């Protein structure tokens, strides 16, 4: 592609990066517009690539922030479809499953969210057992179990979270197990597209 052509991958990357910046500024609708443009270009020029999957994930996060959960689910399913066809994609699939779980929780679908969280944990355990990312995923699961009244399961998941955090965090941070359990924007978007 020639750099001066309007629908180049460079334009798509620029749109994605600007969209991420606008997302940080809480200019959600402007961010959606830019990510939609990036999506259109990437679908035409770079289908079935990780960069397209990241754009779908960013769109899902944006839609979810506007309580457009149905759209968020569709984008996450598209991202999953793309990622499943790529080699070495387990960790990214786990992050997509966590995002799906978070959307399901937003929709009040706790049982479905639990299934997504369990799937994510299974995938992440294969990639990075005992990682802080895994602990964060288990924290989401524990909260979903608690919302569903599954207190024994919630306790077991929280115990695992605490064990992992004690192993991985510096001693002076050990007692902060009540830290923010949400997935950071960087984790949700899986990096810049």
Short mmCIF file of N, CA and C in Angstrom, two decimals:
data_model
loop_
_atom_site.label_atom_id
_atom_site.label_comp_id
_atom_site.label_asym_id
_atom_site.label_seq_id
_atom_site.Cartn_x
_atom_site.Cartn_y
_atom_site.Cartn_z
N UNK A 1 0.83 -1.20 0.00
CA UNK A 1 0.00 0.00 0.00
C UNK A 1 0.86 1.25 0.00
N UNK A 2 0.49 2.20 -0.80
CA UNK A 2 1.16 3.49 -0.86
C UNK A 2 0.79 4.30 0.37
N UNK A 3 1.75 4.98 0.98
CA UNK A 3 1.49 5.76 2.20
C UNK A 3 0.44 6.84 1.98
N UNK A 4 0.30 7.35 0.78
CA UNK A 4 -0.63 8.45 0.55
C UNK A 4 -2.07 7.96 0.33
N UNK A 5 -2.27 6.66 0.17
CA UNK A 5 -3.62 6.14 -0.01
C UNK A 5 -4.39 6.26 1.29
N UNK A 6 -5.66 6.69 1.23
CA UNK A 6 -6.42 6.95 2.45
C UNK A 6 -6.73 5.70 3.27
N UNK A 7 -6.81 4.55 2.64
CA UNK A 7 -7.17 3.34 3.38
C UNK A 7 -5.98 2.41 3.57
N UNK A 8 -4.89 2.93 4.05
CA UNK A 8 -3.70 2.13 4.31
C UNK A 8 -3.75 1.59 5.73
N UNK A 9 -2.96 0.59 5.99
CA UNK A 9 -2.88 0.06 7.35
C UNK A 9 -2.32 1.10 8.32
N UNK A 10 -1.48 1.99 7.81
CA UNK A 10 -0.96 3.06 8.67
C UNK A 10 -2.08 3.95 9.17
N UNK A 11 -3.05 4.23 8.29
CA UNK A 11 -4.21 5.03 8.70
C UNK A 11 -5.00 4.26 9.76
N UNK A 12 -5.16 2.97 9.57
CA UNK A 12 -5.90 2.15 10.54
C UNK A 12 -5.21 2.17 11.90
N UNK A 13 -3.89 2.02 11.91
CA UNK A 13 -3.14 2.04 13.17
C UNK A 13 -3.27 3.41 13.83
N UNK A 14 -3.18 4.46 13.05
CA UNK A 14 -3.32 5.81 13.59
C UNK A 14 -4.71 6.00 14.19
N UNK A 15 -5.73 5.55 13.48
CA UNK A 15 -7.10 5.64 14.01
C UNK A 15 -7.22 4.88 15.33
N UNK A 16 -6.66 3.68 15.38
CA UNK A 16 -6.71 2.89 16.62
C UNK A 16 -6.01 3.60 17.76
N UNK A 17 -4.82 4.13 17.50
CA UNK A 17 -4.07 4.81 18.55
C UNK A 17 -4.79 6.07 19.03
N UNK A 18 -5.34 6.84 18.11
CA UNK A 18 -6.12 8.02 18.50
C UNK A 18 -7.36 7.61 19.28
N UNK A 19 -7.98 6.52 18.85
CA UNK A 19 -9.15 6.00 19.57
C UNK A 19 -8.82 5.62 20.99
N UNK A 20 -7.65 5.00 21.19
CA UNK A 20 -7.22 4.65 22.54
C UNK A 20 -7.00 5.90 23.39
N UNK A 21 -6.41 6.92 22.79
CA UNK A 21 -6.19 8.18 23.52
C UNK A 21 -7.52 8.81 23.90
N UNK A 22 -8.47 8.83 22.97
CA UNK A 22 -9.79 9.40 23.26
C UNK A 22 -10.53 8.59 24.32
N UNK A 23 -10.32 7.27 24.31
CA UNK A 23 -10.92 6.42 25.33
C UNK A 23 -10.41 6.83 26.71
N UNK A 24 -9.11 7.10 26.81
CA UNK A 24 -8.52 7.53 28.08
C UNK A 24 -9.09 8.89 28.53
N UNK A 25 -9.48 9.70 27.57
CA UNK A 25 -10.04 11.03 27.87
C UNK A 25 -11.55 10.97 28.09
N UNK A 26 -12.11 9.76 28.06
CA UNK A 26 -13.55 9.54 28.24
C UNK A 26 -14.39 10.13 27.10
N UNK A 27 -13.79 10.26 25.94
CA UNK A 27 -14.53 10.71 24.75
C UNK A 27 -14.92 9.46 23.97
N UNK A 28 -15.85 8.73 24.54
CA UNK A 28 -16.19 7.38 24.09
C UNK A 28 -16.74 7.37 22.67
N UNK A 29 -17.66 8.23 22.36
CA UNK A 29 -18.27 8.21 21.01
C UNK A 29 -17.25 8.56 19.93
N UNK A 30 -16.37 9.51 20.22
CA UNK A 30 -15.30 9.83 19.26
C UNK A 30 -14.35 8.65 19.09
N UNK A 31 -14.07 7.98 20.21
CA UNK A 31 -13.19 6.80 20.16
C UNK A 31 -13.84 5.69 19.33
N UNK A 32 -15.14 5.50 19.50
CA UNK A 32 -15.84 4.48 18.72
C UNK A 32 -15.74 4.79 17.23
N UNK A 33 -15.95 6.04 16.88
CA UNK A 33 -15.88 6.43 15.47
C UNK A 33 -14.51 6.07 14.88
N UNK A 34 -13.44 6.38 15.59
CA UNK A 34 -12.10 6.09 15.08
C UNK A 34 -11.82 4.59 15.02
N UNK A 35 -12.26 3.86 16.04
CA UNK A 35 -12.07 2.41 16.01
C UNK A 35 -12.91 1.76 14.91
N UNK A 36 -14.07 2.32 14.63
CA UNK A 36 -14.89 1.79 13.53
C UNK A 36 -14.16 1.98 12.20
N UNK A 37 -13.55 3.13 12.03
CA UNK A 37 -12.79 3.37 10.79
C UNK A 37 -11.62 2.40 10.69
N UNK A 38 -10.91 2.22 11.80
CA UNK A 38 -9.80 1.27 11.82
C UNK A 38 -10.31 -0.14 11.50
N UNK A 39 -11.45 -0.51 12.07
CA UNK A 39 -12.03 -1.84 11.83
C UNK A 39 -12.32 -2.04 10.36
N UNK A 40 -12.93 -1.07 9.73
CA UNK A 40 -13.28 -1.18 8.31
C UNK A 40 -12.03 -1.39 7.46
N UNK A 41 -11.00 -0.62 7.72
CA UNK A 41 -9.75 -0.75 6.96
C UNK A 41 -9.10 -2.10 7.23
N UNK A 42 -9.01 -2.49 8.50
CA UNK A 42 -8.36 -3.75 8.84
C UNK A 42 -9.11 -4.96 8.30
N UNK A 43 -10.45 -4.89 8.31
CA UNK A 43 -11.22 -6.01 7.76
C UNK A 43 -10.92 -6.18 6.27
N UNK A 44 -10.68 -5.06 5.58
CA UNK A 44 -10.38 -5.13 4.15
C UNK A 44 -8.92 -5.51 3.86
N UNK A 45 -8.00 -4.95 4.65
CA UNK A 45 -6.57 -5.11 4.33
C UNK A 45 -5.82 -6.10 5.22
N UNK A 46 -6.33 -6.37 6.40
CA UNK A 46 -5.62 -7.25 7.33
C UNK A 46 -6.59 -8.16 8.09
N UNK A 47 -7.41 -8.90 7.35
CA UNK A 47 -8.36 -9.78 8.05
C UNK A 47 -7.60 -10.91 8.74
N UNK A 48 -8.20 -11.43 9.77
CA UNK A 48 -7.62 -12.56 10.50
C UNK A 48 -6.23 -12.26 11.05
N UNK A 49 -6.07 -11.07 11.59
CA UNK A 49 -4.81 -10.69 12.22
C UNK A 49 -5.08 -10.25 13.66
N UNK A 50 -4.03 -10.29 14.45
CA UNK A 50 -4.17 -9.89 15.85
C UNK A 50 -4.56 -8.42 15.96
N UNK A 51 -4.11 -7.60 15.03
CA UNK A 51 -4.44 -6.18 15.08
C UNK A 51 -5.95 -5.96 14.88
N UNK A 52 -6.58 -6.74 14.03
CA UNK A 52 -8.03 -6.65 13.86
C UNK A 52 -8.72 -7.12 15.13
N UNK A 53 -8.25 -8.20 15.72
CA UNK A 53 -8.84 -8.70 16.97
C UNK A 53 -8.76 -7.64 18.07
N UNK A 54 -7.64 -6.95 18.16
CA UNK A 54 -7.49 -5.89 19.17
C UNK A 54 -8.49 -4.76 18.94
N UNK A 55 -8.71 -4.44 17.69
CA UNK A 55 -9.70 -3.40 17.38
C UNK A 55 -11.09 -3.84 17.81
N UNK A 56 -11.43 -5.10 17.55
CA UNK A 56 -12.73 -5.62 18.02
C UNK A 56 -12.83 -5.54 19.55
N UNK A 57 -11.74 -5.88 20.24
CA UNK A 57 -11.75 -5.83 21.70
C UNK A 57 -11.94 -4.39 22.18
N UNK A 58 -11.24 -3.46 21.56
CA UNK A 58 -11.40 -2.04 21.94
C UNK A 58 -12.82 -1.57 21.71
N UNK A 59 -13.41 -1.96 20.58
CA UNK A 59 -14.81 -1.60 20.31
C UNK A 59 -15.74 -2.22 21.35
N UNK A 60 -15.48 -3.45 21.73
CA UNK A 60 -16.29 -4.11 22.75
C UNK A 60 -16.21 -3.35 24.07
N UNK A 61 -15.00 -2.96 24.46
CA UNK A 61 -14.84 -2.22 25.71
C UNK A 61 -15.58 -0.89 25.66
N UNK A 62 -15.50 -0.22 24.54
CA UNK A 62 -16.20 1.06 24.38
C UNK A 62 -17.71 0.87 24.44
N UNK A 63 -18.22 -0.11 23.72
CA UNK A 63 -19.67 -0.37 23.74
C UNK A 63 -20.14 -0.74 25.14
N UNK A 64 -19.34 -1.54 25.83
CA UNK A 64 -19.69 -1.93 27.19
C UNK A 64 -19.77 -0.71 28.10
N UNK A 65 -18.86 0.23 27.91
CA UNK A 65 -18.87 1.44 28.75
C UNK A 65 -20.11 2.29 28.51
N UNK A 66 -20.75 2.09 27.36
CA UNK A 66 -22.01 2.78 27.06
C UNK A 66 -23.23 1.89 27.35
N UNK A 67 -23.00 0.79 28.04
CA UNK A 67 -24.04 -0.20 28.35
C UNK A 67 -24.68 -0.80 27.10
N UNK A 68 -23.93 -0.84 26.01
CA UNK A 68 -24.37 -1.49 24.78
C UNK A 68 -23.79 -2.91 24.78
N UNK A 69 -24.31 -3.72 25.69
CA UNK A 69 -23.73 -5.02 25.96
C UNK A 69 -23.88 -5.99 24.78
N UNK A 70 -24.99 -5.93 24.08
CA UNK A 70 -25.17 -6.81 22.92
C UNK A 70 -24.11 -6.58 21.87
N UNK A 71 -23.81 -5.32 21.59
CA UNK A 71 -22.75 -5.00 20.62
C UNK A 71 -21.39 -5.45 21.15
N UNK A 72 -21.18 -5.25 22.44
CA UNK A 72 -19.90 -5.65 23.04
C UNK A 72 -19.69 -7.16 22.88
N UNK A 73 -20.73 -7.94 23.13
CA UNK A 73 -20.61 -9.39 22.98
C UNK A 73 -20.28 -9.76 21.54
N UNK A 74 -20.94 -9.12 20.59
CA UNK A 74 -20.68 -9.43 19.17
C UNK A 74 -19.23 -9.13 18.79
N UNK A 75 -18.70 -8.00 19.26
CA UNK A 75 -17.31 -7.67 18.95
C UNK A 75 -16.35 -8.65 19.61
N UNK A 76 -16.63 -9.05 20.84
CA UNK A 76 -15.75 -10.00 21.51
C UNK A 76 -15.81 -11.37 20.84
N UNK A 77 -16.97 -11.76 20.36
CA UNK A 77 -17.08 -13.02 19.62
C UNK A 77 -16.29 -12.95 18.31
N UNK A 78 -16.34 -11.80 17.64
CA UNK A 78 -15.53 -11.63 16.42
C UNK A 78 -14.05 -11.71 16.74
N UNK A 79 -13.64 -11.07 17.83
CA UNK A 79 -12.23 -11.12 18.24
C UNK A 79 -11.83 -12.56 18.53
N UNK A 80 -12.68 -13.29 19.24
CA UNK A 80 -12.37 -14.68 19.56
C UNK A 80 -12.24 -15.52 18.29
N UNK A 81 -13.14 -15.30 17.32
CA UNK A 81 -13.08 -16.04 16.06
C UNK A 81 -11.75 -15.79 15.34
N UNK A 82 -11.30 -14.55 15.35
CA UNK A 82 -10.03 -14.22 14.69
C UNK A 82 -8.88 -14.88 15.44
N UNK A 83 -8.85 -14.73 16.75
CA UNK A 83 -7.73 -15.23 17.56
C UNK A 83 -7.64 -16.75 17.53
N UNK A 84 -8.78 -17.43 17.52
CA UNK A 84 -8.75 -18.90 17.51
C UNK A 84 -8.05 -19.44 16.28
N UNK A 85 -8.02 -18.68 15.21
CA UNK A 85 -7.34 -19.13 14.00
C UNK A 85 -5.85 -18.83 13.96
N UNK A 86 -5.34 -18.19 14.99
CA UNK A 86 -3.93 -17.81 15.03
C UNK A 86 -3.14 -18.71 15.98
N UNK A 87 -1.87 -18.94 15.68
CA UNK A 87 -1.04 -19.73 16.60
C UNK A 87 -0.71 -18.91 17.86
N UNK A 88 -0.41 -19.60 18.92
CA UNK A 88 -0.01 -19.01 20.21
C UNK A 88 -0.95 -17.89 20.65
N UNK A 89 -2.20 -18.23 20.82
CA UNK A 89 -3.19 -17.21 21.15
C UNK A 89 -3.92 -17.49 22.45
N UNK A 90 -3.48 -18.44 23.25
CA UNK A 90 -4.21 -18.81 24.46
C UNK A 90 -4.39 -17.66 25.44
N UNK A 91 -3.34 -16.91 25.68
CA UNK A 91 -3.43 -15.82 26.65
C UNK A 91 -4.40 -14.75 26.18
N UNK A 92 -4.37 -14.45 24.90
CA UNK A 92 -5.30 -13.44 24.38
C UNK A 92 -6.73 -13.97 24.43
N UNK A 93 -6.92 -15.25 24.16
CA UNK A 93 -8.25 -15.85 24.28
C UNK A 93 -8.75 -15.75 25.72
N UNK A 94 -7.86 -15.94 26.67
CA UNK A 94 -8.23 -15.82 28.08
C UNK A 94 -8.71 -14.40 28.38
N UNK A 95 -8.01 -13.42 27.84
CA UNK A 95 -8.40 -12.02 28.07
C UNK A 95 -9.76 -11.71 27.42
N UNK A 96 -10.00 -12.30 26.27
CA UNK A 96 -11.30 -12.11 25.61
C UNK A 96 -12.40 -12.74 26.47
N UNK A 97 -12.14 -13.93 27.02
CA UNK A 97 -13.12 -14.59 27.88
C UNK A 97 -13.40 -13.75 29.13
N UNK A 98 -12.37 -13.15 29.71
CA UNK A 98 -12.57 -12.28 30.88
C UNK A 98 -13.45 -11.09 30.49
N UNK A 99 -13.14 -10.48 29.34
CA UNK A 99 -13.97 -9.36 28.88
C UNK A 99 -15.41 -9.80 28.66
N UNK A 100 -15.62 -10.97 28.07
CA UNK A 100 -16.98 -11.49 27.90
C UNK A 100 -17.65 -11.68 29.25
N UNK A 101 -16.91 -12.21 30.21
CA UNK A 101 -17.46 -12.37 31.55
C UNK A 101 -17.87 -11.04 32.16
N UNK A 102 -17.03 -10.03 31.98
CA UNK A 102 -17.35 -8.71 32.52
C UNK A 102 -18.60 -8.13 31.86
N UNK A 103 -18.74 -8.34 30.55
CA UNK A 103 -19.94 -7.87 29.85
C UNK A 103 -21.16 -8.62 30.37
N UNK A 104 -21.03 -9.93 30.54
CA UNK A 104 -22.15 -10.72 31.06
C UNK A 104 -22.56 -10.25 32.45
N UNK A 105 -21.58 -9.92 33.28
CA UNK A 105 -21.89 -9.38 34.61
C UNK A 105 -22.65 -8.06 34.48
N UNK A 106 -22.22 -7.22 33.54
CA UNK A 106 -22.91 -5.96 33.31
C UNK A 106 -24.35 -6.16 32.87
N UNK A 107 -24.60 -7.27 32.18
CA UNK A 107 -25.95 -7.60 31.72
C UNK A 107 -26.75 -8.32 32.79
N UNK A 108 -26.12 -8.62 33.92
CA UNK A 108 -26.81 -9.35 34.98
C UNK A 108 -26.86 -10.85 34.74
N UNK A 109 -26.03 -11.35 33.84
CA UNK A 109 -25.99 -12.78 33.49
C UNK A 109 -24.83 -13.45 34.22
N UNK A 110 -24.98 -13.60 35.53
CA UNK A 110 -23.88 -14.07 36.37
C UNK A 110 -23.45 -15.50 36.02
N UNK A 111 -24.39 -16.38 35.76
CA UNK A 111 -24.04 -17.77 35.45
C UNK A 111 -23.19 -17.83 34.18
N UNK A 112 -23.59 -17.07 33.15
CA UNK A 112 -22.80 -17.03 31.92
C UNK A 112 -21.43 -16.42 32.17
N UNK A 113 -21.38 -15.40 33.02
CA UNK A 113 -20.10 -14.77 33.37
C UNK A 113 -19.18 -15.78 34.04
N UNK A 114 -19.73 -16.57 34.94
CA UNK A 114 -18.93 -17.59 35.62
C UNK A 114 -18.31 -18.54 34.60
N UNK A 115 -19.10 -18.96 33.61
CA UNK A 115 -18.57 -19.84 32.57
C UNK A 115 -17.43 -19.20 31.81
N UNK A 116 -17.57 -17.92 31.50
CA UNK A 116 -16.50 -17.19 30.80
C UNK A 116 -15.25 -17.10 31.66
N UNK A 117 -15.44 -16.75 32.94
CA UNK A 117 -14.29 -16.63 33.85
C UNK A 117 -13.58 -17.98 34.01
N UNK A 118 -14.36 -19.05 34.16
CA UNK A 118 -13.74 -20.38 34.31
C UNK A 118 -12.96 -20.76 33.05
N UNK A 119 -13.51 -20.45 31.88
CA UNK A 119 -12.81 -20.72 30.63
C UNK A 119 -11.51 -19.92 30.55
N UNK A 120 -11.57 -18.66 30.93
CA UNK A 120 -10.38 -17.80 30.92
C UNK A 120 -9.31 -18.34 31.85
N UNK A 121 -9.73 -18.75 33.04
CA UNK A 121 -8.77 -19.27 34.02
C UNK A 121 -8.13 -20.55 33.51
N UNK A 122 -8.93 -21.40 32.90
CA UNK A 122 -8.37 -22.64 32.33
C UNK A 122 -7.30 -22.32 31.28
N UNK A 123 -7.60 -21.37 30.39
CA UNK A 123 -6.64 -21.00 29.34
C UNK A 123 -5.39 -20.36 29.94
N UNK A 124 -5.58 -19.45 30.88
CA UNK A 124 -4.44 -18.73 31.46
C UNK A 124 -3.57 -19.66 32.30
N UNK A 125 -4.18 -20.64 32.96
CA UNK A 125 -3.42 -21.60 33.75
C UNK A 125 -2.45 -22.38 32.86
N UNK A 126 -2.86 -22.65 31.62
CA UNK A 126 -1.99 -23.36 30.69
C UNK A 126 -0.83 -22.49 30.22
N UNK A 127 -1.03 -21.18 30.20
CA UNK A 127 -0.02 -20.25 29.72
C UNK A 127 0.89 -19.77 30.85
N UNK A 128 0.28 -19.32 31.95
CA UNK A 128 1.05 -18.71 33.03
C UNK A 128 0.45 -19.06 34.39
N UNK A 129 0.66 -20.30 34.84
CA UNK A 129 0.12 -20.67 36.15
C UNK A 129 0.74 -19.82 37.25
N UNK A 130 -0.06 -19.48 38.21
CA UNK A 130 0.39 -18.69 39.36
C UNK A 130 0.84 -17.28 39.00
N UNK A 131 0.31 -16.70 37.92
CA UNK A 131 0.66 -15.32 37.57
C UNK A 131 -0.33 -14.35 38.21
N UNK A 132 0.06 -13.10 38.31
CA UNK A 132 -0.85 -12.09 38.85
C UNK A 132 -2.05 -11.88 37.93
N UNK A 133 -1.88 -12.07 36.63
CA UNK A 133 -3.01 -11.99 35.70
C UNK A 133 -4.02 -13.08 36.06
N UNK A 134 -3.53 -14.27 36.33
CA UNK A 134 -4.41 -15.36 36.74
C UNK A 134 -5.11 -15.02 38.05
N UNK A 135 -4.39 -14.42 38.98
CA UNK A 135 -5.00 -14.02 40.25
C UNK A 135 -6.13 -13.02 40.01
N UNK A 136 -5.91 -12.07 39.12
CA UNK A 136 -6.96 -11.09 38.81
C UNK A 136 -8.18 -11.77 38.19
N UNK A 137 -7.93 -12.75 37.32
CA UNK A 137 -9.04 -13.48 36.72
C UNK A 137 -9.81 -14.26 37.78
N UNK A 138 -9.08 -14.87 38.70
CA UNK A 138 -9.73 -15.63 39.77
C UNK A 138 -10.51 -14.70 40.71
N UNK A 139 -10.02 -13.48 40.86
CA UNK A 139 -10.73 -12.50 41.68
C UNK A 139 -12.09 -12.19 41.05
N UNK A 140 -12.13 -12.02 39.74
CA UNK A 140 -13.40 -11.79 39.04
C UNK A 140 -14.34 -12.98 39.24
N UNK A 141 -13.80 -14.19 39.15
CA UNK A 141 -14.60 -15.39 39.37
C UNK A 141 -15.15 -15.44 40.79
N UNK A 142 -14.31 -15.12 41.77
CA UNK A 142 -14.75 -15.13 43.16
C UNK A 142 -15.91 -14.16 43.37
N UNK A 143 -15.80 -12.98 42.77
CA UNK A 143 -16.88 -11.99 42.90
C UNK A 143 -18.17 -12.48 42.23
N UNK A 144 -18.04 -13.14 41.08
CA UNK A 144 -19.22 -13.66 40.40
C UNK A 144 -19.85 -14.79 41.22
N UNK A 145 -19.03 -15.67 41.77
CA UNK A 145 -19.56 -16.72 42.65
C UNK A 145 -20.32 -16.10 43.81
N UNK A 146 -19.74 -15.07 44.39
CA UNK A 146 -20.38 -14.40 45.52
C UNK A 146 -21.72 -13.81 45.09
N UNK A 147 -21.77 -13.16 43.95
CA UNK A 147 -23.03 -12.59 43.45
C UNK A 147 -24.08 -13.67 43.23
N UNK A 148 -23.64 -14.86 42.88
CA UNK A 148 -24.55 -15.96 42.60
C UNK A 148 -24.90 -16.74 43.88
N UNK A 149 -24.32 -16.33 45.01
CA UNK A 149 -24.59 -16.99 46.29
C UNK A 149 -23.82 -18.28 46.48
N UNK A 150 -22.79 -18.48 45.69
CA UNK A 150 -21.96 -19.69 45.77
C UNK A 150 -20.77 -19.39 46.68
N UNK A 151 -21.04 -19.31 47.96
CA UNK A 151 -20.05 -18.81 48.90
C UNK A 151 -18.85 -19.75 49.08
N UNK A 152 -19.06 -21.05 49.04
CA UNK A 152 -17.95 -21.99 49.17
C UNK A 152 -16.99 -21.81 47.99
N UNK A 153 -17.53 -21.75 46.78
CA UNK A 153 -16.71 -21.55 45.59
C UNK A 153 -16.00 -20.20 45.62
N UNK A 154 -16.72 -19.17 46.09
CA UNK A 154 -16.12 -17.83 46.20
C UNK A 154 -14.94 -17.86 47.17
N UNK A 155 -15.12 -18.53 48.29
CA UNK A 155 -14.05 -18.62 49.28
C UNK A 155 -12.84 -19.36 48.71
N UNK A 156 -13.08 -20.47 48.01
CA UNK A 156 -11.98 -21.24 47.42
C UNK A 156 -11.22 -20.41 46.38
N UNK A 157 -11.95 -19.70 45.53
CA UNK A 157 -11.30 -18.87 44.52
C UNK A 157 -10.50 -17.75 45.18
N UNK A 158 -11.09 -17.11 46.20
CA UNK A 158 -10.38 -16.03 46.88
C UNK A 158 -9.14 -16.53 47.59
N UNK A 159 -9.20 -17.74 48.14
CA UNK A 159 -8.02 -18.34 48.77
C UNK A 159 -6.90 -18.51 47.75
N UNK A 160 -7.24 -18.97 46.55
CA UNK A 160 -6.24 -19.11 45.49
C UNK A 160 -5.65 -17.75 45.10
N UNK A 161 -6.50 -16.74 45.01
CA UNK A 161 -6.05 -15.39 44.70
C UNK A 161 -5.02 -14.94 45.73
N UNK A 162 -5.36 -15.12 47.00
CA UNK A 162 -4.47 -14.69 48.07
C UNK A 162 -3.14 -15.44 48.04
N UNK A 163 -3.19 -16.74 47.76
CA UNK A 163 -1.94 -17.53 47.68
C UNK A 163 -1.05 -17.02 46.56
N UNK A 164 -1.62 -16.80 45.39
CA UNK A 164 -0.84 -16.33 44.25
C UNK A 164 -0.25 -14.96 44.55
N UNK A 165 -1.07 -14.07 45.08
CA UNK A 165 -0.58 -12.71 45.37
C UNK A 165 0.52 -12.73 46.42
N UNK A 166 0.40 -13.59 47.43
CA UNK A 166 1.46 -13.68 48.44
C UNK A 166 2.77 -14.15 47.83
N UNK A 167 2.67 -15.05 46.84
CA UNK A 167 3.88 -15.56 46.18
C UNK A 167 4.50 -14.53 45.26
N UNK A 168 3.69 -13.71 44.63
CA UNK A 168 4.17 -12.84 43.56
C UNK A 168 4.42 -11.40 43.97
N UNK A 169 3.73 -10.92 44.98
CA UNK A 169 3.88 -9.51 45.35
C UNK A 169 4.97 -9.33 46.39
N UNK A 170 5.65 -8.18 46.37
CA UNK A 170 6.66 -7.89 47.41
C UNK A 170 6.00 -7.91 48.78
N UNK A 171 6.79 -8.20 49.79
CA UNK A 171 6.28 -8.36 51.15
C UNK A 171 5.50 -7.13 51.61
N UNK A 172 5.96 -5.93 51.29
CA UNK A 172 5.27 -4.73 51.76
C UNK A 172 3.92 -4.54 51.07
N UNK A 173 3.65 -5.24 49.99
CA UNK A 173 2.36 -5.15 49.31
C UNK A 173 1.47 -6.36 49.61
N UNK A 174 1.99 -7.30 50.38
CA UNK A 174 1.31 -8.56 50.62
C UNK A 174 -0.08 -8.39 51.21
N UNK A 175 -0.27 -7.44 52.10
CA UNK A 175 -1.55 -7.29 52.77
C UNK A 175 -2.56 -6.49 51.97
N UNK A 176 -2.25 -6.16 50.74
CA UNK A 176 -3.18 -5.36 49.93
C UNK A 176 -3.98 -6.24 48.98
N UNK A 177 -4.43 -7.39 49.45
CA UNK A 177 -5.17 -8.30 48.59
C UNK A 177 -6.51 -7.72 48.17
N UNK A 178 -6.94 -6.63 48.76
CA UNK A 178 -8.19 -6.00 48.35
C UNK A 178 -7.95 -4.93 47.30
N UNK A 179 -6.87 -5.08 46.53
CA UNK A 179 -6.57 -4.11 45.49
C UNK A 179 -7.60 -4.22 44.37
N UNK A 180 -7.56 -3.28 43.45
CA UNK A 180 -8.48 -3.24 42.32
C UNK A 180 -8.41 -4.55 41.54
N UNK A 181 -9.55 -5.20 41.40
CA UNK A 181 -9.57 -6.50 40.72
C UNK A 181 -9.96 -6.39 39.26
N UNK A 182 -10.22 -5.19 38.79
CA UNK A 182 -10.61 -5.06 37.39
C UNK A 182 -9.40 -5.20 36.49
N UNK A 183 -9.65 -5.56 35.26
CA UNK A 183 -8.59 -5.70 34.27
C UNK A 183 -8.27 -4.31 33.77
N UNK A 184 -7.01 -3.97 33.72
CA UNK A 184 -6.62 -2.63 33.29
C UNK A 184 -6.96 -2.42 31.83
N UNK A 185 -7.03 -1.16 31.43
CA UNK A 185 -7.32 -0.85 30.03
C UNK A 185 -6.30 -1.50 29.11
N UNK A 186 -5.03 -1.53 29.55
CA UNK A 186 -4.02 -2.16 28.72
C UNK A 186 -4.32 -3.64 28.53
N UNK A 187 -4.75 -4.30 29.62
CA UNK A 187 -5.08 -5.72 29.53
C UNK A 187 -6.33 -5.93 28.68
N UNK A 188 -7.31 -5.08 28.84
CA UNK A 188 -8.54 -5.25 28.07
C UNK A 188 -8.32 -5.03 26.59
N UNK A 189 -7.54 -4.02 26.29
CA UNK A 189 -7.35 -3.74 24.88
C UNK A 189 -6.24 -4.59 24.28
N UNK A 190 -5.52 -5.29 25.12
CA UNK A 190 -4.41 -6.14 24.68
C UNK A 190 -3.34 -5.34 23.96
N UNK A 191 -3.13 -4.12 24.40
CA UNK A 191 -2.09 -3.28 23.79
C UNK A 191 -2.62 -2.44 22.66
N UNK A 192 -1.77 -1.63 22.12
CA UNK A 192 -2.17 -0.78 20.99
C UNK A 192 -2.32 -1.59 19.74
N UNK A 193 -3.31 -1.23 18.95
CA UNK A 193 -3.51 -1.92 17.68
C UNK A 193 -2.65 -1.33 16.61
#
